[in-house]
């Protein structure tokens, strides 16, 4: 409620006072409580989330810079920021019922690459963040996507995101 109220205040000031503002609704990019889960591992969880609700810290920073540059031209806008997704509205029911099958169709090598690492694909995805509006209006597209996870797994490289398995949230300390 407070976030929405703040967004509406920004909208009101943009409309009545000419204050340029871009509201950035970011997907996950910061450490979370579940980053230290054992199943799936925090690294596995972050890789999965790049499919539908995550971006890297670097992409979050770049998005803010893009918004600063575009704010004078747009006046006011609200934007969802997340890694690019291949999911569409037509995938919605199937993602809820059997996300791993949808992912396997879009990324045929994913099941084998995940299995080799001991990871699991998500069984169900209930929401997908779509950042197409940010790309269209701000000219910003996250540089890192799930395809980068596939490349890292295939080539034995480091994951394209930061992960600290020792992270403890303040409430767990």
mmCIF file of C-alpha atoms in Angstrom:
data_model
loop_
_atom_site.group_PDB
_atom_site.id
_atom_site.type_symbol
_atom_site.label_atom_id
_atom_site.label_comp_id
_atom_site.label_asym_id
_atom_site.label_seq_id
_atom_site.Cartn_x
_atom_site.Cartn_y
_atom_site.Cartn_z
ATOM 1 C CA UNK A 1 0.000 0.000 0.000
ATOM 2 C CA UNK A 2 2.778 2.423 0.875
ATOM 3 C CA UNK A 3 4.626 1.719 -2.382
ATOM 4 C CA UNK A 4 1.492 2.336 -4.420
ATOM 5 C CA UNK A 5 0.745 5.513 -2.460
ATOM 6 C CA UNK A 6 4.282 6.777 -3.122
ATOM 7 C CA UNK A 7 3.948 5.958 -6.841
ATOM 8 C CA UNK A 8 0.668 7.868 -6.980
ATOM 9 C CA UNK A 9 2.251 10.866 -5.262
ATOM 10 C CA UNK A 10 4.988 10.845 -7.905
ATOM 11 C CA UNK A 11 2.329 10.648 -10.631
ATOM 12 C CA UNK A 12 0.402 13.536 -9.046
ATOM 13 C CA UNK A 13 3.510 15.724 -8.820
ATOM 14 C CA UNK A 14 4.426 14.901 -12.403
ATOM 15 C CA UNK A 15 0.958 15.929 -13.568
ATOM 16 C CA UNK A 16 0.515 19.031 -11.408
ATOM 17 C CA UNK A 17 4.056 20.335 -10.955
ATOM 18 C CA UNK A 18 5.945 18.988 -13.944
ATOM 19 C CA UNK A 19 8.274 16.829 -11.863
ATOM 20 C CA UNK A 20 9.710 14.135 -14.127
ATOM 21 C CA UNK A 21 9.578 10.721 -12.508
ATOM 22 C CA UNK A 22 10.097 7.110 -13.482
ATOM 23 C CA UNK A 23 8.824 4.484 -11.070
ATOM 24 C CA UNK A 24 10.935 1.336 -11.362
ATOM 25 C CA UNK A 25 9.286 -1.796 -10.051
ATOM 26 C CA UNK A 26 12.291 -4.077 -9.900
ATOM 27 C CA UNK A 27 12.254 -7.828 -9.799
ATOM 28 C CA UNK A 28 14.551 -9.519 -7.313
ATOM 29 C CA UNK A 29 18.211 -8.517 -7.537
ATOM 30 C CA UNK A 30 19.256 -8.274 -3.912
ATOM 31 C CA UNK A 31 19.936 -10.990 -1.331
ATOM 32 C CA UNK A 32 16.774 -12.717 -0.102
ATOM 33 C CA UNK A 33 16.034 -15.064 2.783
ATOM 34 C CA UNK A 34 15.590 -18.004 0.423
ATOM 35 C CA UNK A 35 19.030 -17.525 -1.158
ATOM 36 C CA UNK A 36 20.376 -19.878 1.501
ATOM 37 C CA UNK A 37 17.812 -22.650 1.023
ATOM 38 C CA UNK A 38 19.162 -26.130 0.478
ATOM 39 C CA UNK A 39 16.426 -27.240 -1.935
ATOM 40 C CA UNK A 40 16.602 -25.753 -4.398
ATOM 41 C CA UNK A 41 19.956 -24.176 -3.663
ATOM 42 C CA UNK A 42 20.159 -20.392 -3.700
ATOM 43 C CA UNK A 43 22.120 -20.482 -6.944
ATOM 44 C CA UNK A 44 19.543 -22.821 -8.544
ATOM 45 C CA UNK A 45 16.731 -20.565 -7.295
ATOM 46 C CA UNK A 46 18.326 -17.450 -8.795
ATOM 47 C CA UNK A 47 18.916 -19.189 -12.107
ATOM 48 C CA UNK A 48 15.250 -20.241 -12.191
ATOM 49 C CA UNK A 49 14.092 -16.740 -11.304
ATOM 50 C CA UNK A 50 15.902 -15.289 -14.332
ATOM 51 C CA UNK A 51 13.109 -16.964 -16.286
ATOM 52 C CA UNK A 52 10.394 -14.823 -14.744
ATOM 53 C CA UNK A 53 11.271 -12.508 -11.832
ATOM 54 C CA UNK A 54 14.939 -11.604 -11.406
ATOM 55 C CA UNK A 55 17.564 -9.285 -12.798
ATOM 56 C CA UNK A 56 21.200 -8.783 -11.921
ATOM 57 C CA UNK A 57 22.474 -5.986 -9.712
ATOM 58 C CA UNK A 58 24.290 -4.593 -12.753
ATOM 59 C CA UNK A 59 21.097 -4.563 -14.824
ATOM 60 C CA UNK A 60 19.206 -2.852 -11.985
ATOM 61 C CA UNK A 61 21.844 -0.107 -11.866
ATOM 62 C CA UNK A 62 21.826 0.324 -15.655
ATOM 63 C CA UNK A 63 18.022 0.555 -15.640
ATOM 64 C CA UNK A 64 18.165 3.416 -13.153
ATOM 65 C CA UNK A 65 20.631 5.273 -15.359
ATOM 66 C CA UNK A 66 18.404 4.727 -18.404
ATOM 67 C CA UNK A 67 15.408 6.045 -16.449
ATOM 68 C CA UNK A 68 17.329 9.163 -15.419
ATOM 69 C CA UNK A 69 18.190 9.860 -19.041
ATOM 70 C CA UNK A 70 14.631 9.277 -20.337
ATOM 71 C CA UNK A 71 12.652 10.941 -17.509
ATOM 72 C CA UNK A 72 12.651 14.403 -19.138
ATOM 73 C CA UNK A 73 11.109 12.968 -22.316
ATOM 74 C CA UNK A 74 8.522 10.738 -20.657
ATOM 75 C CA UNK A 75 7.444 13.007 -17.792
ATOM 76 C CA UNK A 76 6.047 10.116 -15.760
ATOM 77 C CA UNK A 77 6.035 6.367 -16.226
ATOM 78 C CA UNK A 78 5.870 3.131 -14.312
ATOM 79 C CA UNK A 79 8.104 0.272 -15.416
ATOM 80 C CA UNK A 80 8.625 -3.337 -14.425
ATOM 81 C CA UNK A 81 12.277 -4.363 -14.574
ATOM 82 C CA UNK A 82 13.193 -7.998 -14.983
ATOM 83 C CA UNK A 83 15.352 -10.168 -17.189
ATOM 84 C CA UNK A 84 13.819 -10.728 -20.625
ATOM 85 C CA UNK A 85 11.403 -13.643 -20.656
ATOM 86 C CA UNK A 86 10.284 -15.875 -23.496
ATOM 87 C CA UNK A 87 6.992 -16.594 -21.732
ATOM 88 C CA UNK A 88 3.800 -15.105 -23.145
ATOM 89 C CA UNK A 89 0.212 -14.948 -21.906
ATOM 90 C CA UNK A 90 -0.419 -18.122 -23.877
ATOM 91 C CA UNK A 91 2.004 -19.940 -21.545
ATOM 92 C CA UNK A 92 0.169 -18.898 -18.364
ATOM 93 C CA UNK A 93 -1.902 -22.029 -17.719
ATOM 94 C CA UNK A 94 0.914 -24.411 -18.689
ATOM 95 C CA UNK A 95 3.411 -22.537 -16.480
ATOM 96 C CA UNK A 96 1.130 -22.977 -13.503
ATOM 97 C CA UNK A 97 0.494 -26.658 -14.252
ATOM 98 C CA UNK A 98 3.923 -27.849 -15.515
ATOM 99 C CA UNK A 99 6.503 -25.094 -15.826
ATOM 100 C CA UNK A 100 9.390 -27.494 -16.397
ATOM 101 C CA UNK A 101 7.726 -28.828 -19.577
ATOM 102 C CA UNK A 102 7.303 -25.280 -20.921
ATOM 103 C CA UNK A 103 10.921 -24.474 -20.093
ATOM 104 C CA UNK A 104 12.091 -27.691 -21.794
ATOM 105 C CA UNK A 105 10.223 -26.678 -24.972
ATOM 106 C CA UNK A 106 11.790 -23.205 -24.971
ATOM 107 C CA UNK A 107 15.231 -24.362 -23.784
ATOM 108 C CA UNK A 108 15.595 -28.015 -24.893
ATOM 109 C CA UNK A 109 18.987 -28.457 -23.224
ATOM 110 C CA UNK A 110 17.807 -27.146 -19.834
ATOM 111 C CA UNK A 111 16.694 -30.464 -18.277
ATOM 112 C CA UNK A 112 19.997 -32.218 -19.013
ATOM 113 C CA UNK A 113 22.159 -29.234 -18.005
ATOM 114 C CA UNK A 114 20.226 -28.843 -14.783
ATOM 115 C CA UNK A 115 20.395 -32.561 -14.023
ATOM 116 C CA UNK A 116 24.171 -32.554 -14.530
ATOM 117 C CA UNK A 117 24.459 -29.836 -11.876
ATOM 118 C CA UNK A 118 21.957 -31.510 -9.532
ATOM 119 C CA UNK A 119 19.501 -28.657 -9.987
ATOM 120 C CA UNK A 120 15.768 -28.669 -10.540
ATOM 121 C CA UNK A 121 13.586 -26.644 -12.867
ATOM 122 C CA UNK A 122 10.561 -25.005 -11.289
ATOM 123 C CA UNK A 123 7.439 -27.169 -11.226
ATOM 124 C CA UNK A 124 5.099 -24.204 -11.283
ATOM 125 C CA UNK A 125 5.419 -20.504 -12.047
ATOM 126 C CA UNK A 126 2.568 -18.341 -10.835
ATOM 127 C CA UNK A 127 3.655 -14.961 -12.162
ATOM 128 C CA UNK A 128 5.931 -13.597 -14.846
ATOM 129 C CA UNK A 129 7.350 -10.084 -14.790
ATOM 130 C CA UNK A 130 7.260 -8.568 -18.261
ATOM 131 C CA UNK A 131 9.676 -5.697 -18.831
ATOM 132 C CA UNK A 132 8.633 -5.020 -22.452
ATOM 133 C CA UNK A 133 7.250 -1.584 -21.515
ATOM 134 C CA UNK A 134 10.647 -0.546 -20.080
ATOM 135 C CA UNK A 135 12.295 -1.696 -23.280
ATOM 136 C CA UNK A 136 9.794 0.175 -25.432
ATOM 137 C CA UNK A 137 9.716 3.482 -23.523
ATOM 138 C CA UNK A 138 13.040 3.648 -21.677
ATOM 139 C CA UNK A 139 15.006 1.867 -24.369
ATOM 140 C CA UNK A 140 16.305 -0.447 -21.638
ATOM 141 C CA UNK A 141 16.631 -4.228 -21.831
ATOM 142 C CA UNK A 142 18.436 -6.291 -19.206
ATOM 143 C CA UNK A 143 21.713 -7.619 -20.533
ATOM 144 C CA UNK A 144 21.459 -10.873 -18.562
ATOM 145 C CA UNK A 145 18.804 -13.512 -19.171
ATOM 146 C CA UNK A 146 18.127 -17.210 -18.614
ATOM 147 C CA UNK A 147 19.899 -17.878 -21.909
ATOM 148 C CA UNK A 148 23.092 -16.728 -20.149
ATOM 149 C CA UNK A 149 22.491 -19.352 -17.458
ATOM 150 C CA UNK A 150 22.224 -21.986 -20.189
ATOM 151 C CA UNK A 151 25.494 -20.789 -21.746
ATOM 152 C CA UNK A 152 27.283 -20.838 -18.369
ATOM 153 C CA UNK A 153 26.059 -24.365 -17.633
ATOM 154 C CA UNK A 154 26.912 -25.644 -21.115
ATOM 155 C CA UNK A 155 30.407 -24.123 -21.092
ATOM 156 C CA UNK A 156 31.218 -24.718 -17.420
ATOM 157 C CA UNK A 157 31.460 -21.001 -16.656
ATOM 158 C CA UNK A 158 30.475 -19.039 -13.574
ATOM 159 C CA UNK A 159 26.829 -18.089 -13.280
ATOM 160 C CA UNK A 160 25.971 -14.673 -14.761
ATOM 161 C CA UNK A 161 24.758 -13.339 -11.403
ATOM 162 C CA UNK A 162 26.192 -12.743 -7.962
ATOM 163 C CA UNK A 163 25.382 -15.289 -5.294
ATOM 164 C CA UNK A 164 26.618 -15.410 -1.710
ATOM 165 C CA UNK A 165 25.686 -18.766 -0.168
ATOM 166 C CA UNK A 166 26.719 -17.482 3.270
ATOM 167 C CA UNK A 167 24.237 -14.591 3.195
ATOM 168 C CA UNK A 168 22.011 -14.348 6.257
ATOM 169 C CA UNK A 169 19.159 -11.900 6.339
ATOM 170 C CA UNK A 170 19.122 -9.460 9.247
ATOM 171 C CA UNK A 171 16.091 -11.212 10.737
ATOM 172 C CA UNK A 172 18.005 -14.529 10.809
ATOM 173 C CA UNK A 173 21.086 -13.095 12.536
#
